[in-house]
PDB file of C-alpha atoms in Angstrom:
ATOM      1  CA  MET A 229      32.396  -7.156   3.788  1.00 36.00           C
ATOM      2  CA  ASN A 230      31.549  -6.783   7.484  1.00 35.00           C
ATOM      3  CA  LEU A 231      28.623  -9.049   8.435  1.00 37.00           C
ATOM      4  CA  ALA A 232      29.058  -8.857  12.211  1.00 34.00           C
ATOM      5  CA  LEU A 233      25.805  -9.455  14.077  1.00 33.00           C
ATOM      6  CA  GLU A 234      24.723  -7.412  17.052  1.00 38.00           C
ATOM      7  CA  SER A 235      23.953  -9.524  20.117  1.00 39.00           C
ATOM      8  CA  ASP A 236      20.577  -7.809  20.394  1.00 43.00           C
ATOM      9  CA  PRO A 237      19.006  -5.348  17.931  1.00 44.00           C
ATOM     10  CA  TYR A 238      17.665  -2.993  20.593  1.00 44.00           C
ATOM     11  CA  THR A 239      20.395  -2.773  23.217  1.00 44.00           C
ATOM     12  CA  GLU A 240      21.508   0.582  21.830  1.00 48.00           C
ATOM     13  CA  ALA A 241      18.107   2.129  22.417  1.00 49.00           C
ATOM     14  CA  SER A 242      18.070   4.694  25.207  1.00 55.00           C
ATOM     15  CA  PRO A 243      15.097   4.789  27.592  1.00 57.00           C
ATOM     16  CA  SER A 244      14.023   8.164  26.191  1.00 88.00           C
ATOM     17  CA  TRP A 245      13.945   6.798  22.634  1.00 92.00           C
ATOM     18  CA  GLU A 246      12.040   3.714  23.788  1.00 92.00           C
ATOM     19  CA  ASP A 247       9.455   5.855  25.569  1.00 93.00           C
ATOM     20  CA  GLN A 248       9.008   8.073  22.511  1.00 95.00           C
ATOM     21  CA  PHE A 249       8.609   5.021  20.282  1.00 96.00           C
ATOM     22  CA  PHE A 250       6.121   3.302  22.594  1.00 95.00           C
ATOM     23  CA  ASN A 251       4.055   6.485  23.000  1.00 95.00           C
ATOM     24  CA  TRP A 252       3.928   6.952  19.221  1.00 96.00           C
ATOM     25  CA  PHE A 253       3.101   3.282  18.637  1.00 96.00           C
ATOM     26  CA  ALA A 254       0.217   3.508  21.122  1.00 94.00           C
ATOM     27  CA  ASP A 255      -1.342   6.219  18.913  1.00 95.00           C
ATOM     28  CA  GLN A 256      -1.352   3.875  15.872  1.00 93.00           C
ATOM     29  CA  ASN A 257      -4.352   1.958  17.243  1.00 90.00           C
ATOM     30  CA  ILE A 258      -2.603  -1.391  16.918  1.00 93.00           C
ATOM     31  CA  ALA A 259      -3.724  -3.767  19.636  1.00 91.00           C
ATOM     32  CA  ILE A 260      -0.881  -5.600  21.359  1.00 93.00           C
ATOM     33  CA  PHE A 261      -1.231  -8.625  23.643  1.00 96.00           C
ATOM     34  CA  GLU A 262       1.089 -10.004  26.276  1.00 97.00           C
ATOM     35  CA  LYS A 263       1.695 -13.502  27.645  1.00 96.00           C
ATOM     36  CA  LYS A 264       4.271 -14.877  30.026  1.00 96.00           C
ATOM     37  CA  LEU A 265       5.444 -18.278  28.813  1.00 95.00           C
ATOM     38  CA  ARG A 266       7.466 -20.999  30.484  1.00 93.00           C
ATOM     39  CA  LEU A 267       9.685 -23.609  28.884  1.00 91.00           C
ATOM     40  CA  GLY A 268      11.103 -25.838  31.606  1.00 89.00           C
ATOM     41  CA  ALA A 269      12.973 -23.532  33.958  1.00 90.00           C
ATOM     42  CA  ILE A 270      12.970 -20.673  31.437  1.00 91.00           C
ATOM     43  CA  GLU A 271      10.299 -17.999  31.829  1.00 95.00           C
ATOM     44  CA  TYR A 272      10.031 -15.416  29.058  1.00 96.00           C
ATOM     45  CA  PHE A 273       7.724 -12.747  27.656  1.00 97.00           C
ATOM     46  CA  HIS A 274       5.719 -13.057  24.443  1.00 97.00           C
ATOM     47  CA  PHE A 275       3.925 -10.143  22.747  1.00 97.00           C
ATOM     48  CA  SER A 276       1.683 -10.343  19.689  1.00 96.00           C
ATOM     49  CA  SER A 277      -0.425  -7.986  17.609  1.00 96.00           C
ATOM     50  CA  ILE A 278      -2.844  -8.209  14.697  1.00 92.00           C
ATOM     51  CA  PHE A 279      -3.756  -5.317  12.420  1.00 92.00           C
ATOM     52  CA  ASN A 280      -4.919  -4.341   8.942  1.00 89.00           C
ATOM     53  CA  VAL A 281      -2.406  -3.321   6.282  1.00 89.00           C
ATOM     54  CA  LEU A 282      -2.763  -1.161   3.181  1.00 84.00           C
ATOM     55  CA  ASP A 283      -4.278  -3.844   0.927  1.00 72.00           C
ATOM     56  CA  GLY A 284      -6.942  -4.763   3.503  1.00 77.00           C
ATOM     57  CA  ARG A 285      -5.367  -8.007   4.627  1.00 81.00           C
ATOM     58  CA  LYS A 286      -4.735  -8.917   8.250  1.00 86.00           C
ATOM     59  CA  ALA A 287      -1.119  -8.939   9.358  1.00 90.00           C
ATOM     60  CA  SER A 288       0.482  -9.951  12.633  1.00 92.00           C
ATOM     61  CA  SER A 289       3.703  -9.391  14.533  1.00 96.00           C
ATOM     62  CA  PHE A 290       5.418 -11.105  17.443  1.00 96.00           C
ATOM     63  CA  GLY A 291       8.175 -10.525  19.935  1.00 97.00           C
ATOM     64  CA  SER A 292       9.656 -12.901  22.510  1.00 97.00           C
ATOM     65  CA  HIS A 293      12.525 -12.287  24.902  1.00 96.00           C
ATOM     66  CA  LEU A 294      13.673 -12.886  28.453  1.00 95.00           C
ATOM     67  CA  ASN A 295      13.417  -9.114  28.932  1.00 96.00           C
ATOM     68  CA  ARG A 296       9.822  -7.809  28.866  1.00 97.00           C
ATOM     69  CA  ARG A 297      10.667  -4.412  27.384  1.00 95.00           C
ATOM     70  CA  ILE A 298      12.755  -5.915  24.571  1.00 96.00           C
ATOM     71  CA  ALA A 299       9.981  -8.411  23.771  1.00 97.00           C
ATOM     72  CA  ALA A 300       7.480  -5.549  23.453  1.00 97.00           C
ATOM     73  CA  LEU A 301       9.911  -3.537  21.287  1.00 96.00           C
ATOM     74  CA  LYS A 302      10.433  -6.492  18.966  1.00 97.00           C
ATOM     75  CA  CYS A 303       6.686  -6.948  18.496  1.00 97.00           C
ATOM     76  CA  ALA A 304       5.992  -3.245  17.901  1.00 97.00           C
ATOM     77  CA  ALA A 305       8.948  -2.845  15.528  1.00 97.00           C
ATOM     78  CA  GLU A 306       7.850  -5.914  13.561  1.00 97.00           C
ATOM     79  CA  ALA A 307       4.375  -4.426  13.190  1.00 97.00           C
ATOM     80  CA  ILE A 308       5.852  -1.222  11.724  1.00 97.00           C
ATOM     81  CA  GLU A 309       8.096  -3.361   9.513  1.00 97.00           C
ATOM     82  CA  ARG A 310       5.057  -5.213   8.111  1.00 96.00           C
ATOM     83  CA  ILE A 311       3.159  -1.980   7.423  1.00 96.00           C
ATOM     84  CA  THR A 312       6.181  -0.377   5.744  1.00 96.00           C
ATOM     85  CA  MET A 313       6.791  -3.518   3.687  1.00 96.00           C
ATOM     86  CA  VAL A 314       3.239  -3.633   2.295  1.00 94.00           C
ATOM     87  CA  GLU A 315       3.381   0.069   1.354  1.00 95.00           C
ATOM     88  CA  TYR A 316       6.747  -0.437  -0.372  1.00 96.00           C
ATOM     89  CA  PHE A 317       5.580  -3.441  -2.399  1.00 95.00           C
ATOM     90  CA  SER A 318       2.287  -1.754  -3.350  1.00 93.00           C
ATOM     91  CA  LYS A 319       4.272   0.774  -5.412  1.00 92.00           C
ATOM     92  CA  ARG A 320       6.441  -1.891  -7.089  1.00 91.00           C
ATOM     93  CA  THR A 321       4.009  -4.586  -8.169  1.00 88.00           C
ATOM     94  CA  GLU A 322       5.800  -5.314 -11.466  1.00 85.00           C
ATOM     95  CA  THR A 323       9.203  -5.749  -9.828  1.00 90.00           C
ATOM     96  CA  TYR A 324       7.933  -7.910  -6.982  1.00 93.00           C
ATOM     97  CA  PRO A 325       5.200 -10.431  -7.934  1.00 93.00           C
ATOM     98  CA  ARG A 326       2.617 -10.954  -5.207  1.00 92.00           C
ATOM     99  CA  SER A 327       3.901 -14.451  -4.358  1.00 93.00           C
ATOM    100  CA  LEU A 328       7.350 -13.006  -3.496  1.00 95.00           C
ATOM    101  CA  ARG A 329       6.109 -10.172  -1.286  1.00 94.00           C
ATOM    102  CA  ASN A 330       6.875 -11.234   2.253  1.00 94.00           C
ATOM    103  CA  SER A 331       8.854  -9.997   5.225  1.00 95.00           C
ATOM    104  CA  ASN A 332      12.042 -11.873   4.375  1.00 97.00           C
ATOM    105  CA  GLY A 333      14.959  -9.415   4.249  1.00 98.00           C
ATOM    106  CA  TRP A 334      13.115  -6.620   6.078  1.00 98.00           C
ATOM    107  CA  ALA A 335      14.076  -4.894   9.326  1.00 98.00           C
ATOM    108  CA  VAL A 336      13.209  -1.799  11.363  1.00 97.00           C
ATOM    109  CA  HIS A 337      15.566  -0.102  13.817  1.00 97.00           C
ATOM    110  CA  ARG A 338      16.295   3.280  15.383  1.00 96.00           C
ATOM    111  CA  SER A 339      19.735   3.218  13.722  1.00 96.00           C
ATOM    112  CA  LEU A 340      20.102   3.205   9.928  1.00 97.00           C
ATOM    113  CA  LYS A 341      23.282   1.132  10.188  1.00 97.00           C
ATOM    114  CA  SER A 342      21.604  -1.458  12.393  1.00 97.00           C
ATOM    115  CA  ALA A 343      18.484  -1.588  10.198  1.00 98.00           C
ATOM    116  CA  LYS A 344      20.675  -2.383   7.172  1.00 98.00           C
ATOM    117  CA  GLU A 345      22.708  -5.008   9.039  1.00 97.00           C
ATOM    118  CA  LYS A 346      19.619  -6.668  10.496  1.00 97.00           C
ATOM    119  CA  ALA A 347      17.833  -6.735   7.104  1.00 98.00           C
ATOM    120  CA  LEU A 348      20.864  -8.326   5.449  1.00 97.00           C
ATOM    121  CA  HIS A 349      21.144 -10.978   8.146  1.00 97.00           C
ATOM    122  CA  GLU A 350      17.439 -11.759   7.841  1.00 97.00           C
ATOM    123  CA  ALA A 351      17.891 -12.358   4.098  1.00 98.00           C
ATOM    124  CA  ILE A 352      21.098 -14.365   4.623  1.00 98.00           C
ATOM    125  CA  GLU A 353      19.396 -16.548   7.234  1.00 98.00           C
ATOM    126  CA  ARG A 354      16.602 -17.749   4.926  1.00 98.00           C
ATOM    127  CA  HIS A 355      19.050 -17.936   1.993  1.00 98.00           C
ATOM    128  CA  LEU A 356      21.375 -20.342   3.808  1.00 98.00           C
ATOM    129  CA  LEU A 357      18.494 -22.473   5.078  1.00 98.00           C
ATOM    130  CA  LEU A 358      16.875 -22.683   1.639  1.00 98.00           C
ATOM    131  CA  LYS A 359      20.168 -23.363  -0.131  1.00 98.00           C
ATOM    132  CA  SER A 360      21.067 -26.140   2.293  1.00 98.00           C
ATOM    133  CA  TYR A 361      17.669 -27.826   1.989  1.00 98.00           C
ATOM    134  CA  CYS A 362      17.277 -27.420  -1.794  1.00 98.00           C
ATOM    135  CA  LEU A 363      20.727 -28.897  -2.460  1.00 98.00           C
ATOM    136  CA  LEU A 364      20.942 -31.573   0.221  1.00 97.00           C
ATOM    137  CA  GLY A 365      17.513 -32.094   1.791  1.00 97.00           C
ATOM    138  CA  TRP A 366      17.701 -32.833   5.520  1.00 98.00           C
ATOM    139  CA  ARG A 367      21.334 -33.853   5.036  1.00 98.00           C
ATOM    140  CA  GLY A 368      21.903 -30.148   4.532  1.00 98.00           C
ATOM    141  CA  PHE A 369      21.569 -29.787   8.313  1.00 98.00           C
ATOM    142  CA  ARG A 370      23.699 -31.033  11.178  1.00 98.00           C
ATOM    143  CA  LEU A 371      22.076 -32.035  14.445  1.00 97.00           C
ATOM    144  CA  VAL A 372      23.930 -30.125  17.145  1.00 97.00           C
ATOM    145  CA  GLN A 373      21.877 -31.215  20.144  1.00 96.00           C
ATOM    146  CA  SER A 374      18.590 -32.882  21.122  1.00 96.00           C
ATOM    147  CA  VAL A 375      16.680 -32.030  24.292  1.00 95.00           C
ATOM    148  CA  GLN A 376      13.718 -34.120  25.440  1.00 92.00           C
ATOM    149  CA  SER A 377      11.157 -33.308  28.119  1.00 89.00           C
ATOM    150  CA  LYS A 378       7.515 -34.046  28.899  1.00 86.00           C
ATOM    151  CA  GLU A 379       6.273 -30.774  27.424  1.00 87.00           C
ATOM    152  CA  VAL A 380       8.440 -30.467  24.319  1.00 94.00           C
ATOM    153  CA  ASN A 381      11.218 -32.232  22.400  1.00 96.00           C
ATOM    154  CA  LEU A 382      13.798 -30.007  20.706  1.00 97.00           C
ATOM    155  CA  ASN A 383      16.294 -30.628  17.911  1.00 98.00           C
ATOM    156  CA  PHE A 384      18.912 -27.905  17.413  1.00 98.00           C
ATOM    157  CA  LEU A 385      20.096 -27.894  13.774  1.00 98.00           C
ATOM    158  CA  VAL A 386      22.647 -25.838  11.870  1.00 98.00           C
ATOM    159  CA  ALA A 387      22.659 -25.465   8.074  1.00 98.00           C
ATOM    160  CA  ARG A 388      25.683 -26.806   6.184  1.00 98.00           C
ATOM    161  CA  HIS A 389      25.961 -23.770   3.918  1.00 98.00           C
ATOM    162  CA  SER A 390      27.426 -20.565   5.324  1.00 98.00           C
ATOM    163  CA  THR A 391      28.675 -17.201   4.069  1.00 98.00           C
ATOM    164  CA  HIS A 392      31.305 -14.785   5.421  1.00 94.00           C
ATOM    165  CA  GLY A 393      31.447 -16.582   8.781  1.00 96.00           C
ATOM    166  CA  ILE A 394      27.670 -16.538   9.258  1.00 97.00           C
ATOM    167  CA  ALA A 395      25.696 -19.741   9.890  1.00 98.00           C
ATOM    168  CA  ALA A 396      21.929 -20.335   9.962  1.00 98.00           C
ATOM    169  CA  SER A 397      20.108 -22.260  12.675  1.00 98.00           C
ATOM    170  CA  MET A 398      16.845 -24.157  12.853  1.00 98.00           C
ATOM    171  CA  VAL A 399      15.105 -25.427  15.981  1.00 98.00           C
ATOM    172  CA  MET A 400      12.605 -28.243  15.462  1.00 98.00           C
ATOM    173  CA  ALA A 401      10.098 -28.525  18.309  1.00 97.00           C
ATOM    174  CA  GLN A 402       7.508 -31.247  18.993  1.00 96.00           C
ATOM    175  CA  SER A 403       4.782 -31.285  21.608  1.00 94.00           C
ATOM    176  CA  PRO A 404       2.172 -33.887  22.647  1.00 92.00           C
ATOM    177  CA  LYS A 405      -0.457 -31.233  21.778  1.00 91.00           C
ATOM    178  CA  PHE A 406       0.189 -31.609  18.026  1.00 94.00           C
ATOM    179  CA  LYS A 407       1.044 -34.435  15.637  1.00 94.00           C
ATOM    180  CA  GLY A 408       3.574 -32.393  13.700  1.00 96.00           C
ATOM    181  CA  ILE A 409       6.405 -29.973  14.341  1.00 97.00           C
ATOM    182  CA  SER A 410       7.017 -26.271  14.838  1.00 97.00           C
ATOM    183  CA  LEU A 411      10.132 -24.662  13.370  1.00 98.00           C
ATOM    184  CA  GLY A 412      12.111 -21.607  14.361  1.00 97.00           C
ATOM    185  CA  TYR A 413      14.994 -20.000  12.469  1.00 98.00           C
ATOM    186  CA  GLY A 414      17.982 -17.852  13.305  1.00 97.00           C
ATOM    187  CA  SER A 415      21.533 -16.940  12.327  1.00 97.00           C
ATOM    188  CA  GLY A 416      24.763 -15.750  13.849  1.00 97.00           C
ATOM    189  CA  PRO A 417      28.558 -15.982  13.736  1.00 97.00           C
ATOM    190  CA  ILE A 418      29.838 -19.548  13.368  1.00 97.00           C
ATOM    191  CA  HIS A 419      32.112 -19.128  16.372  1.00 97.00           C
ATOM    192  CA  LYS A 420      29.047 -18.537  18.596  1.00 97.00           C
ATOM    193  CA  ILE A 421      27.227 -21.790  17.798  1.00 97.00           C
ATOM    194  CA  ASP A 422      28.000 -23.122  21.258  1.00 96.00           C
ATOM    195  CA  GLN A 423      26.525 -20.027  22.937  1.00 96.00           C
ATOM    196  CA  ALA A 424      22.914 -19.626  24.060  1.00 94.00           C
ATOM    197  CA  ASP A 425      22.260 -16.319  22.267  1.00 94.00           C
ATOM    198  CA  PHE A 426      22.998 -17.979  18.903  1.00 97.00           C
ATOM    199  CA  TRP A 427      19.896 -20.147  19.415  1.00 97.00           C
ATOM    200  CA  GLN A 428      17.577 -17.912  21.443  1.00 95.00           C
ATOM    201  CA  GLY A 429      15.543 -16.409  18.578  1.00 94.00           C
ATOM    202  CA  ALA A 430      15.033 -19.734  16.799  1.00 97.00           C
ATOM    203  CA  LEU A 431      14.166 -21.451  20.083  1.00 97.00           C
ATOM    204  CA  PHE A 432      11.493 -18.939  21.047  1.00 96.00           C
ATOM    205  CA  GLU A 433      10.029 -18.925  17.519  1.00 96.00           C
ATOM    206  CA  SER A 434       9.741 -22.715  17.500  1.00 97.00           C
ATOM    207  CA  VAL A 435       8.118 -23.109  20.917  1.00 96.00           C
ATOM    208  CA  ASP A 436       5.889 -19.996  20.931  1.00 94.00           C
ATOM    209  CA  LYS A 437       3.164 -21.659  18.846  1.00 90.00           C
ATOM    210  CA  LEU A 438       3.308 -24.853  20.914  1.00 93.00           C
ATOM    211  CA  LEU A 439       2.908 -22.948  24.175  1.00 92.00           C
ATOM    212  CA  VAL A 440       0.302 -20.428  22.961  1.00 91.00           C
ATOM    213  CA  LEU A 441      -1.971 -22.481  20.700  1.00 85.00           C
ATOM    214  CA  ASP A 442      -4.408 -25.145  21.874  1.00 75.00           C
ATOM    215  CA  SER A 443      -5.499 -25.975  18.331  1.00 70.00           C
ATOM    216  CA  VAL A 444      -4.821 -24.938  14.745  1.00 70.00           C
ATOM    217  CA  GLU A 445      -7.529 -23.276  12.699  1.00 62.00           C
ATOM    218  CA  SER A 446      -8.184 -24.725   9.269  1.00 48.00           C
ATOM    219  CA  ALA A 447      -6.892 -22.836   6.265  1.00 42.00           C
ATOM    220  CA  GLY A 448      -9.286 -20.054   5.378  1.00 46.00           C
ATOM    221  CA  GLN A 449      -9.882 -18.354   2.061  1.00 43.00           C
ATOM    222  CA  GLY A 450      -7.204 -15.779   1.363  1.00 51.00           C
ATOM    223  CA  GLN A 451      -4.893 -17.191   4.012  1.00 69.00           C
ATOM    224  CA  SER A 452      -1.233 -16.694   3.159  1.00 84.00           C
ATOM    225  CA  TRP A 453       0.802 -19.719   2.099  1.00 91.00           C
ATOM    226  CA  LEU A 454       3.138 -19.080   5.033  1.00 91.00           C
ATOM    227  CA  ARG A 455       0.336 -19.424   7.586  1.00 89.00           C
ATOM    228  CA  ARG A 456      -1.155 -22.376   5.707  1.00 92.00           C
ATOM    229  CA  GLU A 457       2.152 -24.262   5.651  1.00 95.00           C
ATOM    230  CA  ASN A 458       2.923 -23.467   9.289  1.00 93.00           C
ATOM    231  CA  ASN A 459      -0.445 -24.957  10.198  1.00 93.00           C
ATOM    232  CA  ARG A 460       0.269 -27.948   7.970  1.00 94.00           C
ATOM    233  CA  LEU A 461       3.565 -28.555   9.755  1.00 95.00           C
ATOM    234  CA  LEU A 462       1.798 -28.601  13.113  1.00 95.00           C
ATOM    235  CA  THR A 463      -0.981 -30.961  12.084  1.00 94.00           C
ATOM    236  CA  GLU A 464       0.737 -33.492   9.787  1.00 95.00           C
ATOM    237  CA  PRO A 465       2.489 -36.412  11.558  1.00 96.00           C
ATOM    238  CA  PHE A 466       6.268 -35.951  11.484  1.00 95.00           C
ATOM    239  CA  ASP A 467       8.675 -38.661  12.640  1.00 94.00           C
ATOM    240  CA  THR A 468      12.063 -37.108  13.358  1.00 91.00           C
ATOM    241  CA  SER A 469      13.608 -40.520  14.027  1.00 90.00           C
ATOM    242  CA  THR A 470      13.448 -41.310  10.306  1.00 94.00           C
ATOM    243  CA  ILE A 471      15.439 -38.218   9.230  1.00 95.00           C
ATOM    244  CA  GLU A 472      19.089 -38.578   8.279  1.00 96.00           C
ATOM    245  CA  PHE A 473      20.909 -35.402   9.227  1.00 97.00           C
ATOM    246  CA  SER A 474      24.470 -34.626   8.189  1.00 97.00           C
ATOM    247  CA  THR A 475      27.302 -35.837  10.402  1.00 95.00           C
ATOM    248  CA  ASP A 476      29.808 -33.428   8.838  1.00 95.00           C
ATOM    249  CA  ASP A 477      30.672 -30.620  11.257  1.00 92.00           C
ATOM    250  CA  GLY A 478      32.257 -28.483   8.524  1.00 95.00           C
ATOM    251  CA  PHE A 479      30.603 -25.699   6.528  1.00 97.00           C
ATOM    252  CA  ILE A 480      30.300 -25.085   2.796  1.00 98.00           C
ATOM    253  CA  ASP A 481      31.138 -21.423   2.379  1.00 97.00           C
ATOM    254  CA  GLY A 482      29.607 -19.435  -0.470  1.00 96.00           C
ATOM    255  CA  ASP A 483      29.088 -15.874  -1.660  1.00 95.00           C
ATOM    256  CA  ILE A 484      25.810 -13.944  -1.863  1.00 97.00           C
ATOM    257  CA  GLY A 485      26.683 -11.831  -4.896  1.00 95.00           C
ATOM    258  CA  ASP A 486      25.827  -8.195  -5.496  1.00 96.00           C
ATOM    259  CA  TYR A 487      22.752  -7.785  -3.311  1.00 96.00           C
ATOM    260  CA  SER A 488      20.854  -4.519  -2.910  1.00 96.00           C
ATOM    261  CA  LEU A 489      19.862  -2.691   0.269  1.00 97.00           C
ATOM    262  CA  GLN A 490      16.887  -0.324   0.089  1.00 97.00           C
ATOM    263  CA  THR A 491      16.325   2.024   3.027  1.00 98.00           C
ATOM    264  CA  ILE A 492      13.372   4.114   4.192  1.00 98.00           C
ATOM    265  CA  ASP A 493      13.616   6.973   6.684  1.00 98.00           C
ATOM    266  CA  ILE A 494      10.318   6.375   8.474  1.00 98.00           C
ATOM    267  CA  GLY A 495      11.031   9.067  11.041  1.00 97.00           C
ATOM    268  CA  GLN A 496      11.536  11.740   8.399  1.00 97.00           C
ATOM    269  CA  ASN A 497       8.622  10.593   6.212  1.00 96.00           C
ATOM    270  CA  LEU A 498       6.201  10.708   9.141  1.00 95.00           C
ATOM    271  CA  GLY A 499       7.669  13.782  10.796  1.00 96.00           C
ATOM    272  CA  LEU A 500       8.564  11.919  13.979  1.00 96.00           C
ATOM    273  CA  ASN A 501      10.707  13.525  16.658  1.00 94.00           C
ATOM    274  CA  PHE A 502      12.826  10.379  16.976  1.00 95.00           C
ATOM    275  CA  SER A 503      14.784   8.253  14.518  1.00 97.00           C
ATOM    276  CA  LEU A 504      13.223   5.194  12.879  1.00 98.00           C
ATOM    277  CA  PHE A 505      14.500   3.416   9.767  1.00 98.00           C
ATOM    278  CA  SER A 506      13.467   0.454   7.659  1.00 98.00           C
ATOM    279  CA  ALA A 507      15.723  -1.583   5.354  1.00 98.00           C
ATOM    280  CA  PHE A 508      15.147  -4.294   2.758  1.00 98.00           C
ATOM    281  CA  ALA A 509      17.863  -6.662   1.505  1.00 98.00           C
ATOM    282  CA  SER A 510      17.398  -8.675  -1.688  1.00 97.00           C
ATOM    283  CA  GLY A 511      18.976  -9.573  -5.020  1.00 96.00           C
ATOM    284  CA  GLY A 512      22.353 -10.976  -5.915  1.00 96.00           C
ATOM    285  CA  SER A 513      22.473 -14.694  -5.139  1.00 97.00           C
ATOM    286  CA  LEU A 514      20.145 -14.363  -2.146  1.00 98.00           C
ATOM    287  CA  ILE A 515      17.362 -16.940  -2.510  1.00 98.00           C
ATOM    288  CA  PRO A 516      13.974 -15.297  -1.859  1.00 98.00           C
ATOM    289  CA  LEU A 517      11.359 -16.952   0.307  1.00 97.00           C
ATOM    290  CA  PHE A 518       8.981 -18.784  -2.040  1.00 97.00           C
ATOM    291  CA  TRP A 519       6.438 -21.581  -2.436  1.00 97.00           C
ATOM    292  CA  LYS A 520       6.343 -23.287  -5.816  1.00 97.00           C
ATOM    293  CA  SER A 521       2.574 -23.685  -6.236  1.00 97.00           C
ATOM    294  CA  GLU A 522       2.053 -19.964  -5.497  1.00 96.00           C
ATOM    295  CA  LEU A 523       4.454 -18.670  -8.163  1.00 97.00           C
ATOM    296  CA  CYS A 524       3.225 -16.905 -11.294  1.00 96.00           C
ATOM    297  CA  ASP A 525       5.336 -17.199 -14.457  1.00 96.00           C
ATOM    298  CA  ASN A 526       7.313 -14.043 -13.667  1.00 95.00           C
ATOM    299  CA  ALA A 527       8.009 -15.110 -10.089  1.00 97.00           C
ATOM    300  CA  ARG A 528       8.878 -18.637 -11.199  1.00 97.00           C
ATOM    301  CA  ASN A 529      11.467 -17.274 -13.623  1.00 97.00           C
ATOM    302  CA  GLN A 530      12.956 -15.015 -10.954  1.00 96.00           C
ATOM    303  CA  VAL A 531      13.226 -17.810  -8.400  1.00 98.00           C
ATOM    304  CA  LEU A 532      14.648 -20.327 -10.868  1.00 98.00           C
ATOM    305  CA  ALA A 533      17.317 -17.858 -12.006  1.00 97.00           C
ATOM    306  CA  VAL A 534      18.487 -17.325  -8.412  1.00 98.00           C
ATOM    307  CA  LEU A 535      18.387 -21.047  -7.640  1.00 98.00           C
ATOM    308  CA  ASN A 536      20.495 -21.716 -10.747  1.00 98.00           C
ATOM    309  CA  ARG A 537      23.105 -19.224  -9.514  1.00 97.00           C
ATOM    310  CA  ASN A 538      23.326 -21.338  -6.366  1.00 98.00           C
ATOM    311  CA  GLY A 539      23.730 -24.634  -8.224  1.00 97.00           C
ATOM    312  CA  ILE A 540      20.083 -25.686  -7.822  1.00 98.00           C
ATOM    313  CA  SER A 541      18.556 -26.923 -11.077  1.00 97.00           C
ATOM    314  CA  GLU A 542      14.843 -26.917 -10.246  1.00 97.00           C
ATOM    315  CA  ILE A 543      12.279 -25.453  -7.886  1.00 98.00           C
ATOM    316  CA  PRO A 544      11.379 -27.940  -5.136  1.00 97.00           C
ATOM    317  CA  GLU A 545       7.731 -28.873  -4.660  1.00 96.00           C
ATOM    318  CA  ARG A 546       8.061 -28.377  -0.910  1.00 96.00           C
ATOM    319  CA  HIS A 547      10.567 -27.168   1.628  1.00 97.00           C
ATOM    320  CA  PHE A 548      10.568 -26.483   5.362  1.00 97.00           C
ATOM    321  CA  ILE A 549      11.842 -22.905   5.484  1.00 98.00           C
ATOM    322  CA  LEU A 550       8.885 -20.605   6.228  1.00 96.00           C
TER     323      LEU A 550
END
């Protein structure tokens, strides 16, 4: 099985394809907002959008990168990913209970091959993080490095469980603006753990909220559990000095079983004059993204069966993988 990650999901895109995609995206009436953020000496671009999806709910997408064009592409592609995901799940309500319908394992790309690879890595990332936490708690993570500054404190963590040479990362960020923490997640080849690009996505995801938000809105009716728990993380006091991380620098390698990869030719379905594909990875031993209190009986049975295949005997009340 070849699970090699691309260094960046959009570096293959030619300027002409990018222009065609941006021009088409502009016609979708999805508002997109831009900020330039600074973390110490690092200045980067952050794009966000909010829009309605098929079932009437609000959805959002984000993109951060040192390169402005790539940041915008990430945000726009994530918006299309969210829209495609909701349409896909709306036709398969019995297979996918509502509490398990989220963006985990989804990807959009101009290349079918890259869409499939990126979707699989997205699913593997959350799988390894969940498996490590459910089996070992915080001792399922090794502290690689801590960075402290006036504006933000950062803990760079790597999950103990791995698969096929792929490791999952977590960046835990704290700011004087909030009592709690903000988390970002990523994955990449184990041999690249000491390289900056292994951590870039998780770093930006963890600090974006701290740099953009001045306050956290209270949980509203109909708010997703993911948004609710992200807000909870930011507002509840969290003392990192009390956490016992693993001191073992080895990895526990495991298999992900016979997963499935579903693909959608968005370009063909919409009659576009450029290529655009979506992919969704799930199944096998891949642990889906879940929250125990949200699970119906069907979803609870599905999650417990997958957890059991990974040596986990019960569904945890809470975890920190969102």
